Coordinates of C-alpha atoms and ligand atoms in Angstrom, one line a residue:
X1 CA -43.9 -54.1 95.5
X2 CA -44.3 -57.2 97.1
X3 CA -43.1 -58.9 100.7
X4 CA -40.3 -61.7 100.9
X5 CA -40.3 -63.6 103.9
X6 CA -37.5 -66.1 104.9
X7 CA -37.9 -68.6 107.1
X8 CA -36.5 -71.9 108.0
X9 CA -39.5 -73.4 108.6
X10 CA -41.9 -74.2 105.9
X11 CA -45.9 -72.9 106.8
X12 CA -47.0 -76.0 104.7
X13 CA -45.8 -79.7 104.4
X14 CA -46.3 -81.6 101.2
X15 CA -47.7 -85.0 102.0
X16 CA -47.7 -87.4 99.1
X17 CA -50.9 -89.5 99.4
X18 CA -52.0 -92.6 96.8
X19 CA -51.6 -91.7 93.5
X20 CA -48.7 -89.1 93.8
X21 CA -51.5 -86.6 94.9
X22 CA -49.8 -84.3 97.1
X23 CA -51.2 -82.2 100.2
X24 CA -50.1 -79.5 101.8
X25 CA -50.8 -79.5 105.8
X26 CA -50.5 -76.5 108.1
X27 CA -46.9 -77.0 110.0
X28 CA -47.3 -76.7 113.8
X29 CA -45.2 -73.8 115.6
X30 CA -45.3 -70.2 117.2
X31 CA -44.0 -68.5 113.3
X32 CA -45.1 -70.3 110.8
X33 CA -48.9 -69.8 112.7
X34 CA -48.4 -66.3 113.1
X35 CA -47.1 -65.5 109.5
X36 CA -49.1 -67.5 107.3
X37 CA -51.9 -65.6 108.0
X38 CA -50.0 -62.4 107.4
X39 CA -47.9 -63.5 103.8
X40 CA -51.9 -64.3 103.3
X41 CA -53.2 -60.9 103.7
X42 CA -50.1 -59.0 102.1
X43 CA -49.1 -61.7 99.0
X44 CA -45.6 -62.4 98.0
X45 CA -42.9 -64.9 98.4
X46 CA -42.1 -67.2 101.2
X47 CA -38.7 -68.6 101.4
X48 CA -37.9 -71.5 103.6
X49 CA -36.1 -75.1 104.2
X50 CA -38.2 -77.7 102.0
X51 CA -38.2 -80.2 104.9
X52 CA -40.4 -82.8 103.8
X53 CA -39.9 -84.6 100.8
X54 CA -41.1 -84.4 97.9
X55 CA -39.0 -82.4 96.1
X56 CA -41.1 -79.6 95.1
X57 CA -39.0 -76.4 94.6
X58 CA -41.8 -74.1 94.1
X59 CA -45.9 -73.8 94.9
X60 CA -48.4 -71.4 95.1
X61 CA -50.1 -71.8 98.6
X62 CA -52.7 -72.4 100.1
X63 CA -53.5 -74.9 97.6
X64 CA -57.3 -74.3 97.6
X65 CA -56.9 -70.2 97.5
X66 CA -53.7 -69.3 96.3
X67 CA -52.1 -66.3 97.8
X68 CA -48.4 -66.6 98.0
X69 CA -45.7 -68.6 96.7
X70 CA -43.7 -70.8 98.5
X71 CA -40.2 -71.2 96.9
X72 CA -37.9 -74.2 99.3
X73 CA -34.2 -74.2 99.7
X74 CA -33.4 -78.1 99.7
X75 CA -30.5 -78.7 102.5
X76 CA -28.6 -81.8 102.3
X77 CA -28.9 -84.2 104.9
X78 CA -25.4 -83.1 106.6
X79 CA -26.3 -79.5 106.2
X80 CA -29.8 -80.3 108.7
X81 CA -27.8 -82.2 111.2
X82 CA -25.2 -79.5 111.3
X83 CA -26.9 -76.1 110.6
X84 CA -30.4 -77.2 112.2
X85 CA -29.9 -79.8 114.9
X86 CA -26.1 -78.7 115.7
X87 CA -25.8 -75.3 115.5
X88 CA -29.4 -74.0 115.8
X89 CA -30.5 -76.3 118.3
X90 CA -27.5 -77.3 120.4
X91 CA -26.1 -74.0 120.3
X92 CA -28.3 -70.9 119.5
X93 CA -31.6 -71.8 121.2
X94 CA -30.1 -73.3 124.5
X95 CA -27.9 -70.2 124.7
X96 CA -30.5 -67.8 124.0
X97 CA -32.8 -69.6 126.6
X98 CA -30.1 -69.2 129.5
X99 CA -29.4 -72.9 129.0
X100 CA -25.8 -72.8 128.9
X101 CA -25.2 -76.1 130.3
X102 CA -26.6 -77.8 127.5
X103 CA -25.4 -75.5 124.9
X104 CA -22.5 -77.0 122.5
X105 CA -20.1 -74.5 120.3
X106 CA -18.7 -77.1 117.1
X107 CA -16.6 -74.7 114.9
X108 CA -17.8 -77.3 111.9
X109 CA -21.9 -76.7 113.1
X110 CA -21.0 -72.6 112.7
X111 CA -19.8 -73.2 108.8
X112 CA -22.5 -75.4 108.3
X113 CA -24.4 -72.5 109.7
X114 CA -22.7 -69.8 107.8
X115 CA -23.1 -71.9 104.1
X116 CA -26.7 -72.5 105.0
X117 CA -27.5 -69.0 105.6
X118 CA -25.8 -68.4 102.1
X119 CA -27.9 -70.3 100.5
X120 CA -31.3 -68.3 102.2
X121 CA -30.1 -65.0 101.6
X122 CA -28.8 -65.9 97.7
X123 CA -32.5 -67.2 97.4
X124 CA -33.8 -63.6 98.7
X125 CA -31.6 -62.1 96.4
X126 CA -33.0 -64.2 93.3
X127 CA -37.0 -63.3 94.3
X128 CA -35.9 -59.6 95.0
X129 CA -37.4 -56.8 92.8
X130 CA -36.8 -53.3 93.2
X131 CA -39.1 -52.1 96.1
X132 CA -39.7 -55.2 97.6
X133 CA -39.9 -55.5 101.5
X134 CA -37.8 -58.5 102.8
X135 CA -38.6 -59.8 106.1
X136 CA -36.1 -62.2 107.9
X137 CA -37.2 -64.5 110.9
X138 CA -35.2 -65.7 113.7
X139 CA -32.6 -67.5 115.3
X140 CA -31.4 -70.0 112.3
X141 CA -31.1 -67.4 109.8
X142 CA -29.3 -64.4 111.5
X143 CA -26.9 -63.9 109.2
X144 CA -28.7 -63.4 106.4
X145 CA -30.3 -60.1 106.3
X146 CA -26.2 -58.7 106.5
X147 CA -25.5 -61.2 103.4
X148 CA -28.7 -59.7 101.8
X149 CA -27.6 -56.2 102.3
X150 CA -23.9 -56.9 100.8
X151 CA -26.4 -58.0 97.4
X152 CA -28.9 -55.2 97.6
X153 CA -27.2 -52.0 99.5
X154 CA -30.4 -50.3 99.1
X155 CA -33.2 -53.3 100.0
X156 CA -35.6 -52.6 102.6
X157 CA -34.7 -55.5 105.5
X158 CA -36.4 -56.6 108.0
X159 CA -35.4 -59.3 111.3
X160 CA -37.9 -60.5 113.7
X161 CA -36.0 -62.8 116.2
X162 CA -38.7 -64.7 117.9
X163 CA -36.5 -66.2 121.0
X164 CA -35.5 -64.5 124.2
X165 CA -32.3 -62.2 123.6
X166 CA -30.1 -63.3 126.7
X167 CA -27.7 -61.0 128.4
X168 CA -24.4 -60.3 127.6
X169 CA -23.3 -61.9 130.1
X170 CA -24.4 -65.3 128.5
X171 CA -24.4 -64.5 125.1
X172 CA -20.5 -63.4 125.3
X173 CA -20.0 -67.0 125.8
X174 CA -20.7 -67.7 121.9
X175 CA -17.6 -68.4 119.9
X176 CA -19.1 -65.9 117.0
X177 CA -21.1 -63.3 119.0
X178 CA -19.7 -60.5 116.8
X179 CA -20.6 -62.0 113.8
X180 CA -23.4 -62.9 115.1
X181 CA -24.7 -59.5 115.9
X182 CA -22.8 -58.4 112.8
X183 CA -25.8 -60.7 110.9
X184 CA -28.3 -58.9 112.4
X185 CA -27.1 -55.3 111.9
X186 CA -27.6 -56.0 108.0
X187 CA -31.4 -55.0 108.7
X188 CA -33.1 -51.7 108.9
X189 CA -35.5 -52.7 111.5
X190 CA -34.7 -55.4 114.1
X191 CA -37.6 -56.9 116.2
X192 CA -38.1 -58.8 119.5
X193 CA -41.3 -59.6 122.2
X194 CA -39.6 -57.3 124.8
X195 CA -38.3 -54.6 125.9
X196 CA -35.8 -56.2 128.2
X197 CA -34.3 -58.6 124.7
X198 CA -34.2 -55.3 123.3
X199 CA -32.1 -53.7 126.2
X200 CA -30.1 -57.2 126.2
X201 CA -29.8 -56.7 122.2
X202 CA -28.6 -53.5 122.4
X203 CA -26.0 -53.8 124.8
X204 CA -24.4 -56.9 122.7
X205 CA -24.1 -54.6 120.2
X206 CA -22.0 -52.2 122.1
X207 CA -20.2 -54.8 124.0
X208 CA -19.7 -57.3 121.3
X209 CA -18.9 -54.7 118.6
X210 CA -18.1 -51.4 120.2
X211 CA -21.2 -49.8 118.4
X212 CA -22.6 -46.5 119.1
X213 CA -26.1 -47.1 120.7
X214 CA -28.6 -43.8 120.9
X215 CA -31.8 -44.9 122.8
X216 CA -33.4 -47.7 120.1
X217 CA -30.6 -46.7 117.1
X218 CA -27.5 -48.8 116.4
X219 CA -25.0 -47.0 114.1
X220 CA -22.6 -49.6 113.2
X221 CA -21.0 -49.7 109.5
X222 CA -22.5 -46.6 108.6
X223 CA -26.1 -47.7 108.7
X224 CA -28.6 -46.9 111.2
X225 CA -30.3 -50.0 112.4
X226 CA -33.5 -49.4 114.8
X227 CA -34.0 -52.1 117.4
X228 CA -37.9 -52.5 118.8
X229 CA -39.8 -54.4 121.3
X230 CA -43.1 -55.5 119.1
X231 CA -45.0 -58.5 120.5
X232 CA -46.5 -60.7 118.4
X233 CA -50.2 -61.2 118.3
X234 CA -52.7 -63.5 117.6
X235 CA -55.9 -63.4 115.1
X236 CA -57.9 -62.8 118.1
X237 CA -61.5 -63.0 116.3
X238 CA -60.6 -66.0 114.2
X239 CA -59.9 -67.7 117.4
X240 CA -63.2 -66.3 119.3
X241 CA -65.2 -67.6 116.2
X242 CA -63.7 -70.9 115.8
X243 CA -64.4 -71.5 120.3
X244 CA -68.2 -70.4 119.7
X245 CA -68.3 -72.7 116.9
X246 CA -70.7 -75.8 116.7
X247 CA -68.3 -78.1 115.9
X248 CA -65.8 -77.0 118.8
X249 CA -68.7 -76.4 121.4
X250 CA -69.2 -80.5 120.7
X251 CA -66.0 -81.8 121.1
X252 CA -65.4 -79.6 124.1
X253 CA -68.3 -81.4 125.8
X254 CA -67.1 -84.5 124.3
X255 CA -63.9 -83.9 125.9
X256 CA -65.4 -83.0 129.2
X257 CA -67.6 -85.6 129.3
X258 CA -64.7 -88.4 128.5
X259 CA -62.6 -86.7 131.5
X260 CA -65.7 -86.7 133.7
X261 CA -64.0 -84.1 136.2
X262 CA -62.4 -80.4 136.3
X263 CA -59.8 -79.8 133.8
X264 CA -56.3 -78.5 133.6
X265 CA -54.5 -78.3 130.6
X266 CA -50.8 -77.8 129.3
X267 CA -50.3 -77.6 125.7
X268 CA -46.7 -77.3 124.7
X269 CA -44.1 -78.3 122.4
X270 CA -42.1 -81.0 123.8
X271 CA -39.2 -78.9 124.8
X272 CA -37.0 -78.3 128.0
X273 CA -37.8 -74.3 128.0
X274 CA -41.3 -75.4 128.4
X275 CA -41.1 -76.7 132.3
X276 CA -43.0 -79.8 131.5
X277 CA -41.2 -81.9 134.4
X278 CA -41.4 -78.9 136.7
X279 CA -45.2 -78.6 136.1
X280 CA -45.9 -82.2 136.7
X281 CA -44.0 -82.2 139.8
X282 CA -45.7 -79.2 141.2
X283 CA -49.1 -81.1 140.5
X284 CA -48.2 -84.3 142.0
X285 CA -47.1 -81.4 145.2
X286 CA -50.6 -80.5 144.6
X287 CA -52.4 -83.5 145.2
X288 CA -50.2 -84.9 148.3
X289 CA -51.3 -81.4 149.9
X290 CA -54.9 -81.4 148.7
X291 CA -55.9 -85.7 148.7
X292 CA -59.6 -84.0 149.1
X293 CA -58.8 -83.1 145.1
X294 CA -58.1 -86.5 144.2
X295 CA -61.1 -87.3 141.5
X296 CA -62.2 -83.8 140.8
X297 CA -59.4 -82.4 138.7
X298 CA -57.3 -84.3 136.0
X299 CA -54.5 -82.6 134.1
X300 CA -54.5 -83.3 130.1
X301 CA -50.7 -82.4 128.9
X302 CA -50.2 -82.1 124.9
X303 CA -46.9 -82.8 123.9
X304 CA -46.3 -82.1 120.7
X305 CA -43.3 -84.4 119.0
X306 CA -40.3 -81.8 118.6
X307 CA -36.6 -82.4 117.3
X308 CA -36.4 -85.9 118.2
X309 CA -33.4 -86.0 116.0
X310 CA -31.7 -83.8 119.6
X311 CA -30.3 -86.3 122.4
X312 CA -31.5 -84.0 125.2
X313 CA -35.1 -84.3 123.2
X314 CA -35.6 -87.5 123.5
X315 CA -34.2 -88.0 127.2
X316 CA -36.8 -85.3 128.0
X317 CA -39.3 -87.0 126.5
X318 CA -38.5 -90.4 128.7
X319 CA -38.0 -88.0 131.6
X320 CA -41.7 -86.5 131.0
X321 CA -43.1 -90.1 130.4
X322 CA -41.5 -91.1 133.2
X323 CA -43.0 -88.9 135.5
X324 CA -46.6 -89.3 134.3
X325 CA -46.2 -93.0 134.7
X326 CA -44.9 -92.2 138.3
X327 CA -47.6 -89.6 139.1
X328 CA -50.5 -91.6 137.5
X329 CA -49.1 -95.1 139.7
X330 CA -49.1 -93.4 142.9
X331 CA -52.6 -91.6 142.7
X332 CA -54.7 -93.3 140.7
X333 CA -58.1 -94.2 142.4
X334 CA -61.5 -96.4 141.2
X335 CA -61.0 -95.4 137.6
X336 CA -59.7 -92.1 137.9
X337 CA -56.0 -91.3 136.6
X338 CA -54.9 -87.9 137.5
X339 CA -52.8 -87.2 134.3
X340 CA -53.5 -87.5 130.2
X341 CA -50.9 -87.6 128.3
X342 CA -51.3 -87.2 124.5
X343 CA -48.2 -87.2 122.6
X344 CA -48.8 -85.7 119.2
X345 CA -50.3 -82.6 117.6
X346 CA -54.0 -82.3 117.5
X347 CA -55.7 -80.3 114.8
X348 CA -56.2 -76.9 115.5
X349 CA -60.7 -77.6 116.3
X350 CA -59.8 -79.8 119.0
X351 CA -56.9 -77.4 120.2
X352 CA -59.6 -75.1 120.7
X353 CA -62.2 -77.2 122.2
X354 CA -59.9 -78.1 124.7
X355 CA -58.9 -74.8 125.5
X356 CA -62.8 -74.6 125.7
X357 CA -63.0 -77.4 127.7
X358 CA -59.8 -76.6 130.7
X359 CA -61.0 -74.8 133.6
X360 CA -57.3 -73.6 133.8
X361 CA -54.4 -73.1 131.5
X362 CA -51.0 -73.8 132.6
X363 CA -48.4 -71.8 130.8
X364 CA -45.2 -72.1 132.8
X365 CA -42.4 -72.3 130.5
X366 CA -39.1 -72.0 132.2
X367 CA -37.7 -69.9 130.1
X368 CA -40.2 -68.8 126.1
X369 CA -40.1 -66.1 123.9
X370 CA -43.2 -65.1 124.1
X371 CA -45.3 -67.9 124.1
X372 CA -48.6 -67.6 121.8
X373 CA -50.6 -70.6 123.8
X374 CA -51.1 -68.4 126.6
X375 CA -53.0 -65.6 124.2
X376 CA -54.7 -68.5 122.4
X377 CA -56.6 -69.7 125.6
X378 CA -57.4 -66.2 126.7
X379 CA -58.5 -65.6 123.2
X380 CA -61.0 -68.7 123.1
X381 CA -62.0 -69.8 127.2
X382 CA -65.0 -68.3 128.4
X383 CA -64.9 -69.4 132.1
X384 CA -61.2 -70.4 132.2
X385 CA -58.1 -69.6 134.1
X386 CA -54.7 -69.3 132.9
X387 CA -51.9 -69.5 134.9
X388 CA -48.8 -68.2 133.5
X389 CA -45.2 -68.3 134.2
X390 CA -43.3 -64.8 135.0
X391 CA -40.6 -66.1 132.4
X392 CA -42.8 -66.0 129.1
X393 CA -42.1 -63.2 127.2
X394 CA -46.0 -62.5 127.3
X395 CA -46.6 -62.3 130.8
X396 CA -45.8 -58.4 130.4
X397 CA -48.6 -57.6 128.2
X398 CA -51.2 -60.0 130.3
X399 CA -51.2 -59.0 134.0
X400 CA -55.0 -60.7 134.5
X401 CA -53.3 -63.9 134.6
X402 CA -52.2 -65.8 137.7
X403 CA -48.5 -65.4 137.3
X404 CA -46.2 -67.6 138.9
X405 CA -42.6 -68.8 139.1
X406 CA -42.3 -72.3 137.2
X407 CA -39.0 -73.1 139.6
X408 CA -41.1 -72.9 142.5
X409 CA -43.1 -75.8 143.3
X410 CA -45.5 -74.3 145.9
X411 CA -45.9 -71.3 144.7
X412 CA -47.7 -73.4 141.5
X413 CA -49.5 -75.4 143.7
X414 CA -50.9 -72.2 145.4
X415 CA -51.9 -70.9 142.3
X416 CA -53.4 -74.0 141.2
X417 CA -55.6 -73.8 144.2
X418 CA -56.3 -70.0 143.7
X419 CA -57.7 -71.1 140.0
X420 CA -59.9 -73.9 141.1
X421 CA -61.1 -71.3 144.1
X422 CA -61.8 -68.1 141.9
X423 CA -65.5 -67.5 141.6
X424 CA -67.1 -67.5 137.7
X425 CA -67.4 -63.5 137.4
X426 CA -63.7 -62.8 138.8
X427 CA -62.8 -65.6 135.6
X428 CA -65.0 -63.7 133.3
X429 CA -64.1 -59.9 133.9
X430 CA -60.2 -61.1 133.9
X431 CA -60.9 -63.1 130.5
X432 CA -62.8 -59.5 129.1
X433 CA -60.0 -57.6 130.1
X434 CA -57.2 -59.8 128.6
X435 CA -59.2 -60.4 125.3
X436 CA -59.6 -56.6 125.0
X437 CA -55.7 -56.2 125.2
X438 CA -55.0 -58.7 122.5
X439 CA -57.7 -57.0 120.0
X440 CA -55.8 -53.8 120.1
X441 CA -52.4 -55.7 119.0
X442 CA -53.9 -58.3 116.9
X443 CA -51.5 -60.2 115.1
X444 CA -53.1 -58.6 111.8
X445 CA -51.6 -55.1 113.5
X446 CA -48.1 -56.7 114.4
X447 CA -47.4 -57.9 110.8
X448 CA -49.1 -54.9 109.0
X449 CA -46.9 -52.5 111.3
X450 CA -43.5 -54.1 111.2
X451 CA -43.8 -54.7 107.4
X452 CA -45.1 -50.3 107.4
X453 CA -41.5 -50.1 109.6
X454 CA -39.5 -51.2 107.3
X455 CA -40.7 -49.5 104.8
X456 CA -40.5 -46.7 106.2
X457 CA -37.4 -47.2 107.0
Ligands
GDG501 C1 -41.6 -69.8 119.1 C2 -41.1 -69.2 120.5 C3 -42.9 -67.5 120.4 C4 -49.2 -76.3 119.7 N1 -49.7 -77.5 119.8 C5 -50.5 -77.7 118.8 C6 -50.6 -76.6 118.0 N2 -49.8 -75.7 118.6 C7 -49.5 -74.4 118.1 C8 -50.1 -73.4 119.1 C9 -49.2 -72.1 118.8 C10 -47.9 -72.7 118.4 O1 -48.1 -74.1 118.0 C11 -46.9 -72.8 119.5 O2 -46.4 -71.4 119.7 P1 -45.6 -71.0 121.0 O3 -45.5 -69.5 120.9 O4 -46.4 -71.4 122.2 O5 -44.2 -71.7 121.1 P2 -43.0 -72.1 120.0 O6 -43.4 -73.1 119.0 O7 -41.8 -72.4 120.9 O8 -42.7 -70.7 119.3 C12 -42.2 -68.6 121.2 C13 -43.2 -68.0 119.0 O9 -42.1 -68.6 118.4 C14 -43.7 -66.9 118.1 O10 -42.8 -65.8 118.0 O11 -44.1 -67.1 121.0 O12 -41.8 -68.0 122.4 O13 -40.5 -70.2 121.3 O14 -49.7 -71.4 117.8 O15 -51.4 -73.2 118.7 N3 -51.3 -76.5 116.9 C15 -52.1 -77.5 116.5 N4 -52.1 -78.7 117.3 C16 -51.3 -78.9 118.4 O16 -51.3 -79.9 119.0 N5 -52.8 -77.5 115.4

C-alpha cells in the first residue's frame, strides 16, 4: 500500500549537463518543498508535469538515495500556455487571491484545463493498486480527484488546495464554479491552511451546488466528503540544524559583513500577492520619517523569477525594478544604498544564512496561502524579528510576530521601527515561543496525519 501524489509541479528538474549527464535539482516553491520530504519518508509515486526537457518519462528520485518514483505527464506546448499560464494563472490564482481585476475567464483555457486534468488523473489511475492512498494538490488539478473517483469508486482520495479559498461572493464570478467544486467533492478528505477557506469552501458547496453541509461533512452525490483546516508545516529541526551549521554561520557573517549595517530582509517569489511594491514603498515612508536611519539599516529583497511567461509578471517585475532604482537614487549616501535587490533563487545554505543574518523578516503578502517563509525564519533566526502581514494564511498559528496590514503604509513603517527598537530578550522569548509552535505541527506531522485521514477515511 503505497502513496500517489499528483502534482503539477515537478520536486526535481532534470538538467542535462556535458555529456548527456543529467541532474536532478530541487524545484523552488511552497509544495514541492513541503512534499518532497514527505513522498521521502512514506515511498511511492509522484505524478507531475515533466516541465523541463529532457524527455524522461520516468525516474527514481533523489538520484543519490532513491525513495520514490517520479513518473511526468508531458503537456504540449499549447496545453502549458492554456491549462498553466491561462487558465491556472490568469484565472484560478488571481481569483482565489481576491484579484478579480486581473483575473481572465477563456472558455478555450477551461478545456485546455479540463483535457489536462484528464490526462493527471488517467496517469493516477495507471499507478493505482488496490489500497493505495492518492493524494491530489491544488489549484491546477481540481478536477482530478472527481475524474479519479469515476475510475476507482472505492480509492482512498485525497485534495490539499494550497491557495486561499475566496468567498462566495468572488468565487461565484467563475464561469465553472460548480464544476469546479464538483472536482473537489471526488475526494474523501479535502484540505486547506484555514479555518476561514474552509468556512469559504463550504459555503460554495452549498451555494454553488445546493449541497447539504453538516459542520465539516459535505454530502453531495452520495459521498461524504470531510472538509479540514490543516496547516502545513515545516521540517522545523532540519532547518534549526542547517542555521547552527558551520557553513551557514560563515556566509551569514559573510553576508553581514558585505552589507556592513542592520539587515531587513524579504524573500519572496516574484508575484503580485506578495506586496513587493507595497513593502518598498512603506520603507522608502520609513526613511523620509526616520533620515537619522539612513546608513544603519539596508533592505536585501530576493525575488525569485516566477511565470515570466504572464504579462502582469513581467510588468511587476519592471514595476519592482522600478521602484528600487527610484528608492536607491533618492537615498543613497557615501557608499551606502539602502536596497539589494537579487533577482534569482539562492540555494537553500545561503537562504538560511540570510535569514541568519536579517535582524527582521518582512513577510507581508497582500494576500498568501499560508506562506512557509515566515515559519522558515522563525525556525532558523536566533535574534531576529519577523514582521508578518495579517493576510498570510499563517499569521493565525504565529501571534509572536509583529502583525501588520501590507495596505497600510504607516502602520509598516511603525512596525519597522518597533523591530529595530525591541530589546534582544523580548526577540529571543518571542522566537522560543514561535519555534515551540511549529515543533508540535511539524511538517513531518501534517503529511503523516492527512495521509492517516484519508485512510481512515
Ligand atoms: C504556495 C502558496 C503556501 C523561496 N526563495 C528561495 C527558496 N524559496 C522557497 C522557500 C519556501 C518556498 O520557496 C516558498 O513558499 P511560500 O509558502 O512562501 O510561497 P509559494 O511559493 O507562493 O507557495 C503558499 C505554499 O504553497 C505551501 O502550501 O504556503 O501560500 O502560495 O519553502 O524556502 N528556496 C531556495 N532559494 C530561494 O531563493 N532554495
Amino acid at each position: 500500500m503505497g502513496l500517489i501524489v499528483v502534482s503539477n509541479r515537478e520536486p526535481y528538474a532534470p538538467h542535462a549537463g556535458d555529456g548527456g549527464h543529467v541532474t536532478w535539482v530541487p524545484s523552488i516553491g511552497g509544495l514541492t518543498a513541503a512534499l518532497d520530504p514527505a513522498l521521502q519518508h512514506a515511498g511511492g509515486t509522484w505524478i507531475a508535469w515533466g516541465e523541463q526537457q529532457p524527455e524522461i518519462e520516468r525516474v527514481d528520485l533523489p538520484a543519490e538515495e532513491p525513495r520514490y518514483r517520479l513518473e511526468r505527464v508531458r503537456l504540449s506546448d499549447a496545453e502549458v500556455r492554456d491549462f498553466y499560464h491561462g487558465f491556472s494563472n490568469r484565472a484560478l490564482w488571481p481569483m482565489s487571491h481576491y484579484f478579480i481585476e486581473r483575473t481572465k475567464y477563456r472558455a478555450d483555457w477551461w478545456r485546455a484545463y479540463e483535457t489536462v486534468n484528464r490526462r493527471f488523473a488517467d496517469a493516477a489511475v495507471r499507478s493505482y493498486r488496490e489500497g493505495d492512498t492518492i493524494w491530489v494538490h491544488d489549484y491546477q488539478l481540481a478536477l482530478v480527484p472527481r475524474m479519479i473517483r469515476e475510475a476507482l469508486p472505492d480509492a482512498r482520495i485525497g485534495f490539499f488546495w494550497h491557495i486561499p479559498w475566496p468567498s462566495s461572493e468572488v468565487f461565484r464570478t467563475l464561469p465553472w464554479d460548480r464544476e469546479l467544486v464538483d472536482g473537489i467533492l471526488g475526494a474523501d478528505v479535502v484540505g486547506m491552511h484555514t479555518e476561514e477557506y474552509t468556512r469559504h469552501f463550504l459555503s460554495a458547496c452549498r451555494r454553488v451546488l445546493g449541497a447539504v453541509t453538516n459542520g465539516e461533512a459535505v454530502t453531495w452525490r452520495d459521498h461524504v466528503s470531510r472538509v479540514v483546516a490543516r496547516p502545513i508545516g515545516i521540517e522545523v529541526d532540519a532547518y534549526e540544524e542547517l542555521s547552527t551549521s558551520p557553513e551557514v554561520e560563515e556566509t551569514a557573517a559573510r553576508v553581514r559583513q558585505s552589507v556592513q549595517t542592520r539587515i531587513l530582509l524579504g524573500v519572496d517569489r516574484l508575484d503580485y500577492t506578495k506586496g513587493i511594491p507595497e513593502r518598498l514603498e512603506a520603507f522608502d515612508a520609513f526613511l523620509d520619517r526616520h533620515p537619522e536611519a539612513r546608513r544603519q539599516v539596508t533592505f536585501v529583497q530576493i525575488a525569485v523569477p516566477s511565470r515570466e511567461r504572464v504579462e502582469s509578471y513581467r510588468q511587476l517585475r519592471a514595476q519592482v525594478e522600478g521602484l528600487v532604482g527610484r528608492i536607491n537614487g533618492k537615498h543613497t549616501r557615501d557608499g551606502w544604498s539602502p536596497i539589494q535587490y537579487i533577482y534569482r533563487g539562492v540555494p537553500r545554505e545561503e537562504l538560511v544564512a540570510h535569514y541568519r543574518a536579517a535582524d527582521v523578516m518582512l513577510v507581508t503578502p497582500l494576500r498568501d496561502g499560508l506562506n512557509l517563509v515566515a515559519k522558515e525564519f522563525a525556525a532558523s533566526s536566533r535574534d531576529g524579528v519577523l514582521v508578518l502581514s495579517r493576510f498570510a494564511g499563517a499569521a493565525d498559528e504565529l501571534p509572536e510576530a509583529l502583525q501588520v496590514n501590507p495596505y497600510n503604509p504607516e502602520g509598516l513603517a511603525s512596525a519597522l521601527l518597533q523591530a529595530l527598537n525591541m530589546p534582544l530578550d523580548e526577540k529571543q522569548a518571542r522566537l522560543l515561543r514561535l519555534r515551540e509552535r511549529l515543533r508540535a505541527s511539524d511538517l513531518r506531522s501534517w503529511a503523516d496525519g492527512f495521509v492517516r485521514e484519508v485512510e481512515g477515511a
